[in-house]
mmCIF file of C-alpha atoms in Angstrom:
data_model
loop_
_atom_site.group_PDB
_atom_site.id
_atom_site.type_symbol
_atom_site.label_atom_id
_atom_site.label_comp_id
_atom_site.label_asym_id
_atom_site.label_seq_id
_atom_site.Cartn_x
_atom_site.Cartn_y
_atom_site.Cartn_z
ATOM 1 C CA GLY A 162 -5.974 -15.992 9.299
ATOM 2 C CA ALA A 163 -7.655 -12.613 8.958
ATOM 3 C CA GLY A 164 -7.484 -10.876 5.634
ATOM 4 C CA VAL A 165 -7.228 -7.177 4.858
ATOM 5 C CA SER A 166 -9.926 -5.285 6.731
ATOM 6 C CA GLN A 167 -11.358 -1.984 5.536
ATOM 7 C CA THR A 168 -13.706 0.282 7.455
ATOM 8 C CA PRO A 169 -16.266 1.578 6.935
ATOM 9 C CA SER A 170 -17.631 -0.672 4.209
ATOM 10 C CA ASN A 171 -19.857 2.161 3.026
ATOM 11 C CA LYS A 172 -19.560 5.898 3.475
ATOM 12 C CA VAL A 173 -21.984 8.553 2.268
ATOM 13 C CA THR A 174 -20.864 12.145 2.602
ATOM 14 C CA GLU A 175 -21.841 15.538 1.295
ATOM 15 C CA LYS A 176 -19.819 17.443 -1.252
ATOM 16 C CA GLY A 177 -17.134 19.501 0.462
ATOM 17 C CA LYS A 178 -16.832 17.296 3.545
ATOM 18 C CA TYR A 179 -13.714 15.521 4.823
ATOM 19 C CA VAL A 180 -13.544 11.711 5.009
ATOM 20 C CA GLU A 181 -11.132 9.138 6.381
ATOM 21 C CA LEU A 182 -10.974 5.554 5.187
ATOM 22 C CA ARG A 183 -9.147 2.947 7.263
ATOM 23 C CA CYS A 184 -7.200 -0.146 6.251
ATOM 24 C CA ASP A 185 -5.903 -2.938 8.501
ATOM 25 C CA PRO A 186 -3.450 -5.039 6.493
ATOM 26 C CA ILE A 187 -2.583 -8.665 7.035
ATOM 27 C CA SER A 188 -0.289 -8.996 10.044
ATOM 28 C CA GLY A 189 3.369 -9.074 9.013
ATOM 29 C CA HIS A 190 2.816 -7.559 5.578
ATOM 30 C CA THR A 191 5.246 -4.701 5.073
ATOM 31 C CA ALA A 192 3.785 -3.355 1.836
ATOM 32 C CA LEU A 193 0.427 -1.574 1.673
ATOM 33 C CA TYR A 194 -1.393 -0.164 -1.337
ATOM 34 C CA TRP A 195 -4.435 1.973 -2.004
ATOM 35 C CA TYR A 196 -6.362 1.633 -5.243
ATOM 36 C CA ARG A 197 -9.563 3.299 -6.455
ATOM 37 C CA GLN A 198 -12.130 1.428 -8.518
ATOM 38 C CA SER A 199 -14.825 3.346 -10.383
ATOM 39 C CA LEU A 200 -17.946 1.596 -11.597
ATOM 40 C CA GLY A 201 -17.193 -0.749 -14.470
ATOM 41 C CA GLN A 202 -13.465 -0.073 -14.373
ATOM 42 C CA GLY A 203 -10.356 -1.793 -13.135
ATOM 43 C CA PRO A 204 -8.641 -0.643 -9.950
ATOM 44 C CA GLU A 205 -6.445 2.422 -10.368
ATOM 45 C CA PHE A 206 -3.238 2.795 -8.346
ATOM 46 C CA LEU A 207 -3.150 5.614 -5.797
ATOM 47 C CA ILE A 208 -0.267 5.086 -3.357
ATOM 48 C CA TYR A 209 2.163 2.457 -2.077
ATOM 49 C CA PHE A 210 3.755 2.228 1.373
ATOM 50 C CA GLN A 211 6.785 0.180 2.285
ATOM 51 C CA GLY A 212 6.828 0.238 6.074
ATOM 52 C CA THR A 213 5.895 3.674 7.345
ATOM 53 C CA GLY A 214 6.949 5.694 4.325
ATOM 54 C CA ALA A 215 5.084 6.414 1.119
ATOM 55 C CA ALA A 216 7.398 4.863 -1.439
ATOM 56 C CA ASP A 217 5.252 5.908 -4.406
ATOM 57 C CA ASP A 218 2.374 8.397 -4.258
ATOM 58 C CA SER A 219 2.300 9.139 -7.978
ATOM 59 C CA GLY A 220 -1.297 7.917 -8.344
ATOM 60 C CA LEU A 221 -2.882 10.405 -5.951
ATOM 61 C CA PRO A 222 -5.060 12.561 -8.229
ATOM 62 C CA ASN A 223 -4.497 15.894 -6.454
ATOM 63 C CA ASP A 224 -3.554 17.436 -3.116
ATOM 64 C CA ARG A 225 -7.002 16.772 -1.636
ATOM 65 C CA PHE A 226 -5.907 13.158 -1.232
ATOM 66 C CA PHE A 227 -3.455 12.123 1.453
ATOM 67 C CA ALA A 228 -2.569 8.826 3.119
ATOM 68 C CA VAL A 229 -0.600 7.882 6.201
ATOM 69 C CA ARG A 230 0.747 4.748 7.793
ATOM 70 C CA PRO A 231 2.399 6.044 10.970
ATOM 71 C CA GLU A 232 3.395 2.752 12.614
ATOM 72 C CA GLY A 233 3.877 0.630 9.521
ATOM 73 C CA SER A 234 0.625 -1.250 9.958
ATOM 74 C CA VAL A 235 -2.790 0.470 9.794
ATOM 75 C CA SER A 236 -3.212 3.058 7.063
ATOM 76 C CA THR A 237 -5.705 5.889 6.646
ATOM 77 C CA LEU A 238 -6.657 7.474 3.344
ATOM 78 C CA LYS A 239 -7.850 11.038 3.838
ATOM 79 C CA ILE A 240 -9.860 13.032 1.332
ATOM 80 C CA GLN A 241 -10.481 16.747 1.868
ATOM 81 C CA ARG A 242 -13.223 18.843 0.274
ATOM 82 C CA THR A 243 -14.824 15.812 -1.335
ATOM 83 C CA GLU A 244 -16.270 16.109 -4.828
ATOM 84 C CA ARG A 245 -18.921 14.004 -6.560
ATOM 85 C CA GLY A 246 -16.211 12.653 -8.850
ATOM 86 C CA ASP A 247 -14.514 11.072 -5.824
ATOM 87 C CA SER A 248 -17.374 8.554 -5.588
ATOM 88 C CA ALA A 249 -15.851 5.097 -6.067
ATOM 89 C CA VAL A 250 -14.790 1.973 -4.204
ATOM 90 C CA TYR A 251 -11.491 2.521 -2.438
ATOM 91 C CA LEU A 252 -9.522 -0.701 -2.179
ATOM 92 C CA CYS A 253 -6.644 -1.416 0.144
ATOM 93 C CA ALA A 254 -4.192 -4.261 -0.443
ATOM 94 C CA SER A 255 -1.177 -5.594 1.378
ATOM 95 C CA SER A 256 1.661 -7.889 0.412
ATOM 96 C CA LEU A 257 4.396 -9.635 2.312
ATOM 97 C CA SER A 258 7.340 -7.822 0.793
ATOM 98 C CA GLY A 259 6.379 -5.385 -1.952
ATOM 99 C CA GLN A 260 8.433 -7.351 -4.457
ATOM 100 C CA TYR A 261 6.859 -7.455 -7.918
ATOM 101 C CA ASN A 262 5.814 -11.096 -7.558
ATOM 102 C CA SER A 263 4.599 -10.866 -3.962
ATOM 103 C CA PRO A 264 0.837 -11.391 -4.274
ATOM 104 C CA LEU A 265 -1.438 -8.510 -3.385
ATOM 105 C CA HIS A 266 -4.227 -9.370 -0.954
ATOM 106 C CA PHE A 267 -7.135 -6.966 -1.368
ATOM 107 C CA GLY A 268 -9.759 -5.985 1.152
ATOM 108 C CA ASN A 269 -13.406 -5.701 0.160
ATOM 109 C CA GLY A 270 -13.148 -1.953 -0.159
ATOM 110 C CA THR A 271 -14.952 1.112 1.124
ATOM 111 C CA ARG A 272 -17.713 2.343 -1.155
ATOM 112 C CA LEU A 273 -17.625 6.141 -0.996
ATOM 113 C CA THR A 274 -20.611 8.104 -2.241
ATOM 114 C CA VAL A 275 -20.401 11.881 -2.394
ATOM 115 C CA THR A 276 -23.800 13.553 -2.715
ATOM 116 C CA GLN B 849 -3.615 6.769 -21.336
ATOM 117 C CA GLN B 850 -4.907 3.226 -21.133
ATOM 118 C CA GLN B 851 -1.789 1.114 -20.947
ATOM 119 C CA VAL B 852 -3.528 -2.276 -20.705
ATOM 120 C CA LYS B 853 -6.414 -3.005 -23.075
ATOM 121 C CA GLN B 854 -8.734 -5.887 -22.261
ATOM 122 C CA SER B 855 -11.370 -7.654 -24.349
ATOM 123 C CA PRO B 856 -14.104 -8.670 -24.495
ATOM 124 C CA GLN B 857 -16.020 -6.488 -22.057
ATOM 125 C CA SER B 858 -18.429 -9.341 -21.370
ATOM 126 C CA LEU B 859 -18.447 -13.028 -22.225
ATOM 127 C CA ILE B 860 -21.033 -15.791 -21.978
ATOM 128 C CA VAL B 861 -19.788 -19.375 -22.109
ATOM 129 C CA GLN B 862 -21.595 -22.647 -21.736
ATOM 130 C CA LYS B 863 -20.705 -24.876 -18.808
ATOM 131 C CA GLY B 864 -17.789 -27.118 -19.742
ATOM 132 C CA GLY B 865 -16.594 -24.757 -22.466
ATOM 133 C CA ILE B 866 -13.396 -22.715 -22.747
ATOM 134 C CA SER B 867 -13.420 -19.064 -21.696
ATOM 135 C CA ILE B 868 -10.798 -16.852 -23.339
ATOM 136 C CA ILE B 869 -9.979 -13.292 -22.303
ATOM 137 C CA ASN B 870 -7.374 -11.201 -24.090
ATOM 138 C CA CYS B 871 -5.161 -8.324 -23.059
ATOM 139 C CA ALA B 872 -2.658 -6.112 -24.851
ATOM 140 C CA TYR B 873 -0.125 -3.736 -23.369
ATOM 141 C CA GLU B 874 1.981 -0.888 -24.653
ATOM 142 C CA ASN B 875 4.769 -0.344 -22.158
ATOM 143 C CA THR B 876 7.643 -2.805 -22.675
ATOM 144 C CA ALA B 877 8.930 -2.010 -19.184
ATOM 145 C CA PHE B 878 6.135 -4.089 -17.635
ATOM 146 C CA ASP B 879 7.733 -7.107 -15.963
ATOM 147 C CA TYR B 880 4.934 -9.070 -14.352
ATOM 148 C CA PHE B 881 1.469 -9.971 -15.625
ATOM 149 C CA PRO B 882 -1.134 -11.211 -13.117
ATOM 150 C CA TRP B 883 -4.804 -12.000 -13.555
ATOM 151 C CA TYR B 884 -7.329 -11.192 -10.854
ATOM 152 C CA GLN B 885 -10.825 -12.534 -10.237
ATOM 153 C CA GLN B 886 -13.435 -10.342 -8.566
ATOM 154 C CA PHE B 887 -16.865 -11.298 -7.245
ATOM 155 C CA PRO B 888 -19.531 -8.640 -6.559
ATOM 156 C CA GLY B 889 -18.881 -6.781 -3.322
ATOM 157 C CA LYS B 890 -15.436 -8.325 -2.895
ATOM 158 C CA GLY B 891 -11.915 -7.199 -3.594
ATOM 159 C CA PRO B 892 -9.945 -8.709 -6.474
ATOM 160 C CA ALA B 893 -8.133 -11.974 -5.744
ATOM 161 C CA LEU B 894 -4.994 -13.158 -7.532
ATOM 162 C CA LEU B 895 -5.719 -16.046 -9.861
ATOM 163 C CA ILE B 896 -2.504 -16.706 -11.770
ATOM 164 C CA ALA B 897 0.504 -14.691 -12.937
ATOM 165 C CA ILE B 898 3.321 -14.896 -15.461
ATOM 166 C CA ARG B 899 6.674 -13.277 -16.155
ATOM 167 C CA PRO B 900 7.538 -12.111 -19.703
ATOM 168 C CA ASP B 901 10.315 -14.674 -20.125
ATOM 169 C CA VAL B 902 7.746 -17.493 -20.049
ATOM 170 C CA SER B 903 5.305 -18.175 -22.894
ATOM 171 C CA GLU B 904 2.741 -20.204 -20.986
ATOM 172 C CA LYS B 905 1.790 -20.996 -17.414
ATOM 173 C CA LYS B 906 -0.863 -23.456 -16.307
ATOM 174 C CA GLU B 907 -2.463 -23.865 -12.887
ATOM 175 C CA GLY B 908 -5.319 -26.324 -12.781
ATOM 176 C CA ARG B 909 -8.007 -25.187 -15.235
ATOM 177 C CA PHE B 910 -6.388 -21.769 -15.711
ATOM 178 C CA THR B 911 -3.710 -21.039 -18.317
ATOM 179 C CA ILE B 912 -1.948 -17.818 -19.263
ATOM 180 C CA SER B 913 -0.512 -17.555 -22.766
ATOM 181 C CA PHE B 914 2.033 -14.789 -23.268
ATOM 182 C CA ASN B 915 3.299 -13.355 -26.576
ATOM 183 C CA LYS B 916 6.088 -10.904 -25.843
ATOM 184 C CA SER B 917 6.687 -9.820 -29.444
ATOM 185 C CA ALA B 918 3.010 -9.009 -29.934
ATOM 186 C CA LYS B 919 2.713 -7.510 -26.445
ATOM 187 C CA GLN B 920 -0.358 -9.627 -25.791
ATOM 188 C CA PHE B 921 -1.420 -12.136 -23.175
ATOM 189 C CA SER B 922 -4.533 -14.136 -22.562
ATOM 190 C CA LEU B 923 -6.331 -16.156 -19.916
ATOM 191 C CA HIS B 924 -7.895 -19.485 -20.809
ATOM 192 C CA ILE B 925 -10.332 -21.152 -18.431
ATOM 193 C CA MET B 926 -10.873 -24.792 -19.350
ATOM 194 C CA ASP B 927 -14.016 -26.726 -18.409
ATOM 195 C CA SER B 928 -15.697 -23.487 -17.305
ATOM 196 C CA GLN B 929 -18.046 -23.841 -14.326
ATOM 197 C CA PRO B 930 -20.888 -21.658 -12.990
ATOM 198 C CA GLY B 931 -18.681 -20.809 -10.006
ATOM 199 C CA ASP B 932 -16.253 -19.152 -12.442
ATOM 200 C CA SER B 933 -18.859 -16.459 -13.151
ATOM 201 C CA ALA B 934 -17.105 -13.271 -12.032
ATOM 202 C CA THR B 935 -15.257 -10.252 -13.400
ATOM 203 C CA TYR B 936 -11.686 -10.912 -14.516
ATOM 204 C CA PHE B 937 -8.972 -8.297 -14.705
ATOM 205 C CA CYS B 938 -5.639 -8.577 -16.404
ATOM 206 C CA ALA B 939 -2.870 -6.412 -15.028
ATOM 207 C CA ALA B 940 0.727 -5.474 -15.686
ATOM 208 C CA SER B 941 3.271 -4.145 -13.273
ATOM 209 C CA ILE B 942 6.440 -2.107 -13.164
ATOM 210 C CA ARG B 943 8.025 -2.863 -9.826
ATOM 211 C CA GLU B 944 5.268 -2.552 -7.234
ATOM 212 C CA LYS B 945 2.717 -0.597 -9.283
ATOM 213 C CA LEU B 946 -0.055 -2.570 -10.995
ATOM 214 C CA THR B 947 -1.960 -1.222 -14.009
ATOM 215 C CA PHE B 948 -5.266 -3.018 -14.504
ATOM 216 C CA GLY B 949 -7.340 -3.624 -17.594
ATOM 217 C CA THR B 950 -10.990 -2.594 -17.675
ATOM 218 C CA GLY B 951 -12.322 -6.049 -16.830
ATOM 219 C CA THR B 952 -14.339 -8.833 -18.445
ATOM 220 C CA ARG B 953 -17.617 -9.940 -16.957
ATOM 221 C CA LEU B 954 -17.766 -13.706 -17.455
ATOM 222 C CA THR B 955 -21.042 -15.598 -17.168
ATOM 223 C CA ILE B 956 -21.134 -19.382 -17.341
ATOM 224 C CA ILE B 957 -24.527 -20.767 -18.307
ATOM 225 C CA PRO B 958 -25.721 -24.346 -17.708
#
């Protein structure tokens, strides 16, 4: 079946602009995660949804970052007033249940470049 | 604070050899330790995982060894193949939140 889909695959924006990154999880997966991966680093946790609600948003770096999942399926990560330091690959993952041993299935990410 | 330390940063192994990647953690509350494999331009994919009450887990050519007292765990890839060339990440989780290591770029040479 289809895996986790992320769009766009690449996004170039100017400093100060607003961007939205979209994630379509695997059908039936209740848990959805956003991670950020900087060059040469491991993914860094941003936020976790269980259903429609953000169960843990402790990884969001500041209030310029916000994510929603209004119907418990598709999620959008929103970044306001982008900065050059926001440049990274933003990864979305979903899992069947959100239990600790429920495997995370990652998308291929959106590469964000802020110029 | 880097809670999961991974070494080496890069590794070159001859085809058929054993690849070994090591990780150490600090937080004893971690309760699940997966390894992920990532190819260029792709998202990480789960390879194998272990719980802290088990000292070793083997799946095919991949083995995790876990030392709870030392707070260390390692990935062993037996009979390494060119197709294993990728970046490997160890990780540790508390409930649903994964903390990843910095990655090891593995290259298998003929």
